Amino acid sequence: MTPPTRKDVDALVAAHRKHRKTRRNPFSGPAARTAGSLALAGAATATAFNGTGHAEPTVTPAQIKARVDRLYEEAEAATESYNGARERTEAARESLDRLREEAARRTDRLNTTRNALGSIAAAQYRAAGMDPGLRLALTSDPDEYLERASLAQRTAERQAANVAEAQRELAEIDRVRAEAGQRTAELKARQAELNRHKDTVRRKLSDAERLLGKLTAAERAAYDGGAAPQQAALPAATAPTVRAARAMAYAHGALGKPYVWGATGPGSYDCSGLTQAAWRAAGVSLPRTSYAQISAGQRVSRSDLAPGDLVFFYSGVSHVGLYIGDGRMIHAPRPGADVRIAPIDQMPFAGAARPA
C-alpha cells in the first residue's frame, strides 16, 4: 500500500472536523432555518387556539346579557343580605343607646343616694363624742331626748337602706357597663358585615355596568326593557281584602320609580323595600328582607295565588314582588329598570306568602 501524502492527511482532518461540527449543531444551515420557521408557525397556531394572545375573544350580546343577569341576581342577593345586616346593625345600635341611657339614670340615682349618705354622716359627726346615757342624764327634757333617739334610730335605718341601695346600684351599673361593652363589640362586627355586603353589591353592579357598556344603544335599550310601563288602573274587585287592595294601590302608585338598592321609598325602592312599603300602607308590618318576608303570614301555593300576595324568586329567596293577578306582579327589578309590571314566569319561582 502506498503511504498517504500530506495532502491526503489534511483532507481527512478537514472532513472529520466538518462531521463533528454537524453533530454538535444538527439544525444549522438551511435545515435549521426551516425547523425554526415551523416552530414559530406552530407557536403562533397554539397561541391562537389557546386564547393567550392580547386580543379578547368575541362575546355575543346574548352572552353579555346572560352574564349581566347573573351579576344582577348576585347583586340582589347581596342587597338583601345588606338589608338584613343594616337591620341588625340598627338593632344593636338602639340596644347600646338604651344601655347607655340606663347607665346614666342609675349613675344619677347612685349620686343622689351618696349625697343622702353624706348628709347623714355629717349629722352623725356633729353629734358624736358624747355617750347616749350621759346625754340622757344631762338633758332637761327626757321625752325630747327619747324622741330624738327614736329619730336617730330611724335615720340609722334609712342610712342602712341607702347603703344597700347604693350597693345595688353599683352592681347594676357594672352589669350595664359590661353589657354595653358586649353591644359595642357586636355593633362593630355588624358594621363590618354591613360594609362587606355593601362592597359586594357595588362590585357586582360595577361589573354589570362594564359588560353593558359593550352593548350598542339599541341592545342596551332592549335589555333594559324600554321605557317604564305606564300606571294602570286598579280594578277594586280584584283584591280579595281591603288591606290587599291598599297594598296593590300603593304598588301601582310606585310604577315608574327607580330601583335603588337599600331604598324603601317613597322616591325609590329595592324589591323588598317596595313590598314592605306597600303593605305598610295597608297597616301591616313586614320584615325588611325578602328571605324574612316569605315567613311573614300564610304560605300559599302557586295555584292559590291571590292579588296582594307576595311572590318570591330564586333558590336563595333573594327577590320578591307583589302579585296583582293574571300571572303578573309589580316589582322593583334591578338597577337601571324602574318599578314595573312583569310576568311571574320571568324568574325561577321560589314560593309565595299572604300577609296577615
Short mmCIF file of C-alpha atoms in Angstrom, two decimals:
data_model
loop_
_atom_site.label_atom_id
_atom_site.label_comp_id
_atom_site.label_asym_id
_atom_site.label_seq_id
_atom_site.Cartn_x
_atom_site.Cartn_y
_atom_site.Cartn_z
CA MET A 1 0.00 0.00 0.00
CA THR A 2 1.23 3.46 -0.91
CA PRO A 3 1.70 5.71 2.20
CA PRO A 4 -0.73 8.70 2.42
CA THR A 5 0.59 12.01 1.40
CA ARG A 6 0.39 15.23 3.47
CA LYS A 7 -2.45 16.41 1.21
CA ASP A 8 -4.44 13.25 1.92
CA VAL A 9 -3.99 13.71 5.72
CA ASP A 10 -5.14 17.34 5.56
CA ALA A 11 -8.26 16.32 3.62
CA LEU A 12 -9.13 13.61 6.20
CA VAL A 13 -8.71 16.06 9.13
CA ALA A 14 -10.95 18.64 7.41
CA ALA A 15 -13.65 16.05 6.74
CA HIS A 16 -13.53 14.86 10.37
CA ARG A 17 -13.89 18.39 11.73
CA LYS A 18 -16.89 19.06 9.46
CA HIS A 19 -18.54 15.85 10.64
CA ARG A 20 -18.12 16.78 14.36
CA LYS A 21 -19.49 20.31 13.80
CA THR A 22 -22.60 18.90 12.10
CA ARG A 23 -23.22 16.52 15.04
CA ARG A 24 -22.90 19.34 17.62
CA ASN A 25 -25.45 21.57 15.82
CA PRO A 26 -27.71 19.44 13.64
CA PHE A 27 -30.05 22.43 12.99
CA SER A 28 -27.57 24.74 11.40
CA GLY A 29 -27.81 25.91 7.86
CA PRO A 30 -30.96 25.60 5.71
CA ALA A 31 -32.36 22.79 7.83
CA ALA A 32 -32.17 24.93 10.93
CA ARG A 33 -33.93 27.81 9.22
CA THR A 34 -36.69 25.51 8.05
CA ALA A 35 -37.15 23.97 11.52
CA GLY A 36 -37.21 27.39 13.15
CA SER A 37 -39.88 28.58 10.77
CA LEU A 38 -42.01 25.52 11.52
CA ALA A 39 -41.57 26.03 15.30
CA LEU A 40 -42.64 29.68 15.10
CA ALA A 41 -45.64 28.78 12.99
CA GLY A 42 -46.63 26.10 15.49
CA ALA A 43 -46.29 28.51 18.41
CA ALA A 44 -48.43 31.08 16.67
CA THR A 45 -51.07 28.46 15.92
CA ALA A 46 -51.05 27.28 19.55
CA THR A 47 -51.38 30.85 20.75
CA ALA A 48 -54.36 31.43 18.52
CA PHE A 49 -56.13 28.28 19.70
CA ASN A 50 -55.29 28.68 23.38
CA GLY A 51 -56.50 32.30 23.51
CA THR A 52 -53.30 33.55 25.07
CA GLY A 53 -52.92 36.45 22.68
CA HIS A 54 -53.68 40.03 23.51
CA ALA A 55 -56.99 40.13 21.63
CA GLU A 56 -60.03 39.27 23.78
CA PRO A 57 -62.36 36.58 22.45
CA THR A 58 -65.54 37.89 20.88
CA VAL A 59 -68.53 37.86 23.25
CA THR A 60 -72.01 37.92 21.77
CA PRO A 61 -74.77 40.21 23.08
CA ALA A 62 -76.63 37.11 24.31
CA GLN A 63 -73.59 36.04 26.36
CA ILE A 64 -73.23 39.56 27.76
CA LYS A 65 -76.90 39.63 28.77
CA ALA A 66 -76.61 36.21 30.44
CA ARG A 67 -73.57 37.34 32.42
CA VAL A 68 -75.26 40.60 33.41
CA ASP A 69 -78.38 38.71 34.52
CA ARG A 70 -76.22 36.55 36.74
CA LEU A 71 -74.41 39.56 38.19
CA TYR A 72 -77.70 41.32 38.94
CA GLU A 73 -79.02 38.19 40.64
CA GLU A 74 -75.88 38.00 42.79
CA ALA A 75 -76.08 41.74 43.50
CA GLU A 76 -79.69 41.43 44.62
CA ALA A 77 -78.83 38.53 46.92
CA ALA A 78 -76.07 40.70 48.38
CA THR A 79 -78.53 43.61 48.66
CA GLU A 80 -80.93 41.52 50.73
CA SER A 81 -78.00 40.42 52.92
CA TYR A 82 -77.06 44.09 53.24
CA ASN A 83 -80.63 44.99 54.24
CA GLY A 84 -80.60 42.29 56.91
CA ALA A 85 -77.20 43.39 58.19
CA ARG A 86 -78.36 47.02 58.32
CA GLU A 87 -81.44 45.97 60.30
CA ARG A 88 -79.25 44.06 62.78
CA THR A 89 -76.84 46.98 62.96
CA GLU A 90 -79.65 49.38 63.82
CA ALA A 91 -80.97 46.98 66.47
CA ALA A 92 -77.50 46.70 68.03
CA ARG A 93 -77.12 50.50 67.99
CA GLU A 94 -80.53 51.05 69.61
CA SER A 95 -79.76 48.44 72.26
CA LEU A 96 -76.46 50.14 73.01
CA ASP A 97 -78.17 53.54 73.27
CA ARG A 98 -80.73 52.11 75.73
CA LEU A 99 -77.96 50.63 77.86
CA ARG A 100 -76.11 53.94 77.92
CA GLU A 101 -79.28 55.75 78.98
CA GLU A 102 -79.89 53.18 81.70
CA ALA A 103 -76.31 53.54 82.95
CA ALA A 104 -76.77 57.34 83.12
CA ARG A 105 -80.05 57.02 85.08
CA ARG A 106 -78.52 54.57 87.53
CA THR A 107 -75.48 56.80 87.98
CA ASP A 108 -77.80 59.74 88.82
CA ARG A 109 -79.64 57.62 91.40
CA LEU A 110 -76.34 56.48 92.89
CA ASN A 111 -75.17 60.08 93.22
CA THR A 112 -78.44 61.04 94.94
CA THR A 113 -78.03 58.14 97.40
CA ARG A 114 -74.42 59.10 98.04
CA ASN A 115 -75.44 62.70 98.78
CA ALA A 116 -78.05 61.48 101.28
CA LEU A 117 -75.47 59.27 102.95
CA GLY A 118 -73.10 62.20 103.13
CA SER A 119 -75.72 64.37 104.89
CA ILE A 120 -76.43 61.65 107.44
CA ALA A 121 -72.74 61.07 108.06
CA ALA A 122 -72.19 64.80 108.63
CA ALA A 123 -75.04 64.95 111.16
CA GLN A 124 -73.67 61.93 112.99
CA TYR A 125 -70.25 63.51 113.06
CA ARG A 126 -71.62 66.68 114.66
CA ALA A 127 -73.47 64.67 117.33
CA ALA A 128 -70.60 62.29 118.08
CA GLY A 129 -68.36 62.38 121.18
CA MET A 130 -70.98 62.02 123.98
CA ASP A 131 -72.26 58.76 125.39
CA PRO A 132 -76.03 58.36 124.83
CA GLY A 133 -76.60 57.51 128.53
CA LEU A 134 -74.78 60.64 129.70
CA ARG A 135 -76.76 62.68 127.21
CA LEU A 136 -79.98 61.31 128.71
CA ALA A 137 -78.81 62.11 132.26
CA LEU A 138 -77.92 65.67 131.40
CA THR A 139 -80.97 66.52 129.36
CA SER A 140 -83.67 68.67 130.94
CA ASP A 141 -86.40 67.01 128.85
CA PRO A 142 -86.17 63.18 128.77
CA ASP A 143 -89.19 62.98 126.46
CA GLU A 144 -87.45 65.17 123.92
CA TYR A 145 -84.33 63.05 124.19
CA LEU A 146 -86.28 59.84 123.61
CA GLU A 147 -87.97 61.40 120.61
CA ARG A 148 -84.59 62.38 119.21
CA ALA A 149 -83.24 58.91 119.93
CA SER A 150 -86.14 57.39 118.02
CA LEU A 151 -85.46 59.76 115.16
CA ALA A 152 -81.78 58.78 115.25
CA GLN A 153 -82.75 55.12 115.05
CA ARG A 154 -84.97 55.78 112.07
CA THR A 155 -82.14 57.78 110.50
CA ALA A 156 -79.76 54.87 111.02
CA GLU A 157 -82.25 52.51 109.40
CA ARG A 158 -82.63 54.88 106.48
CA GLN A 159 -78.87 55.10 106.23
CA ALA A 160 -78.60 51.31 106.12
CA ALA A 161 -81.25 51.23 103.38
CA ASN A 162 -79.38 53.90 101.44
CA VAL A 163 -76.14 51.94 101.74
CA ALA A 164 -77.87 48.80 100.49
CA GLU A 165 -79.42 50.78 97.62
CA ALA A 166 -76.03 52.25 96.70
CA GLN A 167 -74.52 48.79 96.63
CA ARG A 168 -77.31 47.53 94.37
CA GLU A 169 -76.88 50.48 92.03
CA LEU A 170 -73.14 49.91 91.83
CA ALA A 171 -73.70 46.26 90.93
CA GLU A 172 -76.30 47.19 88.30
CA ILE A 173 -74.06 49.86 86.82
CA ASP A 174 -71.26 47.30 86.50
CA ARG A 175 -73.69 44.87 84.80
CA VAL A 176 -74.98 47.52 82.40
CA ARG A 177 -71.48 48.66 81.51
CA ALA A 178 -70.38 45.08 80.82
CA GLU A 179 -73.43 44.51 78.61
CA ALA A 180 -72.78 47.79 76.85
CA GLY A 181 -69.24 46.64 76.13
CA GLN A 182 -70.62 43.48 74.52
CA ARG A 183 -73.11 45.52 72.47
CA THR A 184 -70.30 47.81 71.34
CA ALA A 185 -68.30 44.84 70.07
CA GLU A 186 -71.43 43.46 68.40
CA LEU A 187 -72.11 46.80 66.74
CA LYS A 188 -68.58 46.91 65.33
CA ALA A 189 -69.00 43.38 63.95
CA ARG A 190 -72.35 44.31 62.39
CA GLN A 191 -70.87 47.41 60.80
CA ALA A 192 -68.04 45.34 59.33
CA GLU A 193 -70.60 42.86 57.96
CA LEU A 194 -72.60 45.74 56.53
CA ASN A 195 -69.55 47.12 54.75
CA ARG A 196 -68.70 43.71 53.30
CA HIS A 197 -72.17 43.33 51.78
CA LYS A 198 -72.06 46.92 50.54
CA ASP A 199 -68.74 46.31 48.80
CA THR A 200 -70.10 43.12 47.22
CA VAL A 201 -73.16 44.91 45.85
CA ARG A 202 -71.11 47.74 44.41
CA ARG A 203 -68.61 45.37 42.83
CA LYS A 204 -71.33 43.26 41.18
CA LEU A 205 -73.12 46.33 39.85
CA SER A 206 -69.87 47.80 38.56
CA ASP A 207 -69.08 44.57 36.72
CA ALA A 208 -72.59 44.54 35.24
CA GLU A 209 -72.25 48.14 34.02
CA ARG A 210 -68.88 47.36 32.46
CA LEU A 211 -70.42 44.48 30.49
CA LEU A 212 -73.46 46.50 29.49
CA GLY A 213 -71.10 49.12 28.11
CA LYS A 214 -70.15 46.63 25.40
CA LEU A 215 -73.71 46.63 24.01
CA THR A 216 -74.95 49.03 21.39
CA ALA A 217 -77.51 51.65 22.39
CA ALA A 218 -80.28 49.59 20.79
CA GLU A 219 -79.14 46.39 22.53
CA ARG A 220 -78.92 48.20 25.86
CA ALA A 221 -82.42 49.65 25.44
CA ALA A 222 -83.76 46.20 24.57
CA TYR A 223 -82.09 44.72 27.65
CA ASP A 224 -83.49 47.43 29.91
CA GLY A 225 -86.97 46.71 28.57
CA GLY A 226 -87.58 50.10 27.05
CA ALA A 227 -89.49 52.82 28.85
CA ALA A 228 -91.12 52.18 32.21
CA PRO A 229 -94.71 50.96 31.95
CA GLN A 230 -97.49 53.44 32.38
CA GLN A 231 -99.53 53.34 35.55
CA ALA A 232 -102.50 51.05 35.04
CA ALA A 233 -105.95 51.38 36.53
CA LEU A 234 -106.58 49.12 39.52
CA PRO A 235 -109.96 47.38 39.49
CA ALA A 236 -111.22 47.40 43.09
CA ALA A 237 -112.85 43.98 42.67
CA THR A 238 -109.53 42.22 42.03
CA ALA A 239 -108.31 42.49 45.61
CA PRO A 240 -109.70 39.85 47.99
CA THR A 241 -109.42 42.12 51.08
CA VAL A 242 -109.37 45.82 51.84
CA ARG A 243 -105.75 45.58 53.02
CA ALA A 244 -104.68 43.75 49.87
CA ALA A 245 -106.39 46.48 47.80
CA ARG A 246 -104.46 49.16 49.68
CA ALA A 247 -101.16 47.35 49.17
CA MET A 248 -101.88 46.97 45.46
CA ALA A 249 -102.87 50.62 45.13
CA TYR A 250 -99.60 51.68 46.73
CA ALA A 251 -97.60 49.41 44.40
CA HIS A 252 -99.42 50.81 41.36
CA GLY A 253 -98.54 54.30 42.55
CA ALA A 254 -94.86 53.31 42.60
CA LEU A 255 -94.78 52.27 38.93
CA GLY A 256 -92.00 54.04 37.06
CA LYS A 257 -89.97 54.92 40.18
CA PRO A 258 -86.33 53.87 40.08
CA TYR A 259 -84.75 50.84 41.66
CA VAL A 260 -82.11 51.84 44.23
CA TRP A 261 -80.59 49.11 46.36
CA GLY A 262 -81.32 49.57 50.05
CA ALA A 263 -84.19 52.04 49.37
CA THR A 264 -87.65 51.78 50.94
CA GLY A 265 -89.41 54.72 49.26
CA PRO A 266 -91.11 56.91 48.60
CA GLY A 267 -88.89 58.08 45.75
CA SER A 268 -87.09 54.80 45.02
CA TYR A 269 -87.14 51.16 46.11
CA ASP A 270 -85.38 47.85 46.04
CA CYS A 271 -87.52 44.72 45.74
CA SER A 272 -88.26 44.06 49.41
CA GLY A 273 -88.38 47.78 50.15
CA LEU A 274 -91.30 48.10 47.73
CA THR A 275 -93.32 45.20 49.16
CA GLN A 276 -92.63 46.35 52.72
CA ALA A 277 -93.80 49.88 51.91
CA ALA A 278 -96.89 48.64 50.05
CA TRP A 279 -98.10 46.51 52.94
CA ARG A 280 -97.13 49.18 55.48
CA ALA A 281 -99.59 51.46 53.65
CA ALA A 282 -102.19 48.74 54.31
CA GLY A 283 -101.39 48.71 58.04
CA VAL A 284 -99.27 45.53 58.02
CA SER A 285 -95.66 45.48 59.20
CA LEU A 286 -93.36 43.23 57.18
CA PRO A 287 -89.71 42.36 57.82
CA ARG A 288 -87.12 44.21 55.79
CA THR A 289 -85.67 41.37 53.71
CA SER A 290 -87.19 39.06 51.11
CA TYR A 291 -85.94 35.93 52.88
CA ALA A 292 -87.69 37.08 56.07
CA GLN A 293 -90.87 38.27 54.32
CA ILE A 294 -91.56 34.77 52.99
CA SER A 295 -92.17 33.67 56.59
CA ALA A 296 -94.45 36.62 57.38
CA GLY A 297 -98.04 35.46 57.05
CA GLN A 298 -99.57 32.37 55.49
CA ARG A 299 -97.63 30.38 52.90
CA VAL A 300 -99.66 29.75 49.74
CA SER A 301 -99.08 27.58 46.70
CA ARG A 302 -98.65 29.00 43.22
CA SER A 303 -102.05 27.64 42.18
CA ASP A 304 -103.75 29.51 45.06
CA LEU A 305 -102.21 32.92 44.43
CA ALA A 306 -104.46 35.93 45.05
CA PRO A 307 -103.84 39.63 44.30
CA GLY A 308 -101.79 41.20 47.06
CA ASP A 309 -99.78 38.05 47.82
CA LEU A 310 -96.00 38.22 47.97
CA VAL A 311 -94.22 36.15 45.32
CA PHE A 312 -90.59 35.08 45.77
CA PHE A 313 -87.90 34.00 43.35
CA TYR A 314 -84.55 32.19 43.14
CA SER A 315 -83.29 29.44 45.41
CA GLY A 316 -82.00 31.93 47.96
CA VAL A 317 -85.35 33.80 48.07
CA SER A 318 -83.43 36.91 47.01
CA HIS A 319 -86.23 38.63 45.05
CA VAL A 320 -89.86 39.48 45.87
CA GLY A 321 -92.76 41.11 44.07
CA LEU A 322 -96.44 41.89 44.72
CA TYR A 323 -98.86 39.65 42.83
CA ILE A 324 -101.66 41.52 41.01
CA GLY A 325 -103.40 38.63 39.25
CA ASP A 326 -103.34 37.12 35.76
CA GLY A 327 -99.84 35.74 36.31
CA ARG A 328 -98.38 39.23 36.79
CA MET A 329 -96.69 41.14 39.57
CA ILE A 330 -95.43 44.62 40.37
CA HIS A 331 -91.77 44.58 41.39
CA ALA A 332 -88.59 46.61 41.53
CA PRO A 333 -86.37 44.52 39.23
CA ARG A 334 -82.80 45.80 39.38
CA PRO A 335 -80.66 48.92 38.88
CA GLY A 336 -81.48 50.62 35.60
CA ALA A 337 -85.00 49.18 35.50
CA ASP A 338 -87.82 51.09 37.17
CA VAL A 339 -90.70 49.61 39.16
CA ARG A 340 -92.86 47.79 36.64
CA ILE A 341 -95.42 45.11 35.90
CA ALA A 342 -93.91 41.78 34.83
CA PRO A 343 -94.94 38.14 34.46
CA ILE A 344 -94.07 35.92 37.41
CA ASP A 345 -92.69 33.38 34.94
CA GLN A 346 -89.83 35.78 34.26
CA MET A 347 -87.72 34.31 37.11
CA PRO A 348 -87.42 30.97 38.92
CA PHE A 349 -90.39 30.80 41.32
CA ALA A 350 -89.45 30.05 44.96
CA GLY A 351 -92.74 30.43 46.86
CA ALA A 352 -95.48 32.81 47.97
CA ALA A 353 -96.90 34.24 51.20
CA ARG A 354 -100.10 36.05 52.15
CA PRO A 355 -99.51 38.78 54.77
CA ALA A 356 -101.95 38.74 57.67
#
